[in-house]
């Protein structure tokens, strides 16, 4: 039901991670959608496959056709990510949740709903505020990126409460 696409051979463990992630999502959503998982081994490959959804700090993402683009375990190691195998498996499950969700809903939903569901099912728990602030500062992420990033496009700027992390 899922196909794994990679420019290099992938190990048995990666296939097993994908199968387990799919089974976890399938048991939650009770559907069996078809999509591909594209494993990228370089920044250029990730950028090419991600198209206009590309952001340099992402470990993976879902395209509108529900295909998943994800960085390989080796690429995550080269980027200096700790626990790269765990990052790979949790990201794969997280992105797979998005793919399943969009297979059911068939429309783009509010980011908080989609991300909340994906974090819940993939067990990607958030960092404590102190660690989150440190991480965002180390990556030079502008806090406004996290502030309801789709609202201004739809209804114009409005005063919204910012996360307390930056105060």
PDB file of C-alpha atoms in Angstrom, residues 24 29 90-91 93-99 101 111-124:
ATOM      1  CA  UNK A  24      -0.123   2.429  13.628  1.00  0.00           C
ATOM      2  CA  UNK A  29      -7.831   5.869  11.092  1.00  0.00           C
ATOM      3  CA  UNK A  90       8.961   9.623  14.734  1.00  0.00           C
ATOM      4  CA  UNK A  91       9.070  11.982  11.730  1.00  0.00           C
ATOM      5  CA  UNK A  93       5.025   8.363  11.622  1.00  0.00           C
ATOM      6  CA  UNK A  94       4.195  12.065  12.049  1.00  0.00           C
ATOM      7  CA  UNK A  95       4.158  12.702   8.303  1.00  0.00           C
ATOM      8  CA  UNK A  96       2.246   9.488   7.678  1.00  0.00           C
ATOM      9  CA  UNK A  97      -0.498  10.753  10.017  1.00  0.00           C
ATOM     10  CA  UNK A  98      -0.804  13.844   7.812  1.00  0.00           C
ATOM     11  CA  UNK A  99      -1.104  11.650   4.724  1.00  0.00           C
ATOM     12  CA  UNK A 101      -5.650  12.566   7.635  1.00  0.00           C
ATOM     13  CA  UNK A 111      -2.568  23.777  11.172  1.00  0.00           C
ATOM     14  CA  UNK A 112      -3.161  23.358  14.906  1.00  0.00           C
ATOM     15  CA  UNK A 113      -5.567  20.471  14.281  1.00  0.00           C
ATOM     16  CA  UNK A 114      -3.390  18.667  11.764  1.00  0.00           C
ATOM     17  CA  UNK A 115      -0.169  19.125  13.762  1.00  0.00           C
ATOM     18  CA  UNK A 116      -1.823  18.305  17.072  1.00  0.00           C
ATOM     19  CA  UNK A 117      -3.201  15.039  15.700  1.00  0.00           C
ATOM     20  CA  UNK A 118       0.127  14.142  14.086  1.00  0.00           C
ATOM     21  CA  UNK A 119       2.058  14.862  17.284  1.00  0.00           C
ATOM     22  CA  UNK A 120      -0.407  12.858  19.358  1.00  0.00           C
ATOM     23  CA  UNK A 121      -0.397   9.740  17.186  1.00  0.00           C
ATOM     24  CA  UNK A 122       3.354   9.818  16.501  1.00  0.00           C
ATOM     25  CA  UNK A 123       4.067  10.523  20.179  1.00  0.00           C
ATOM     26  CA  UNK A 124       6.159  13.583  19.342  1.00  0.00           C
TER      27      UNK A 124
END
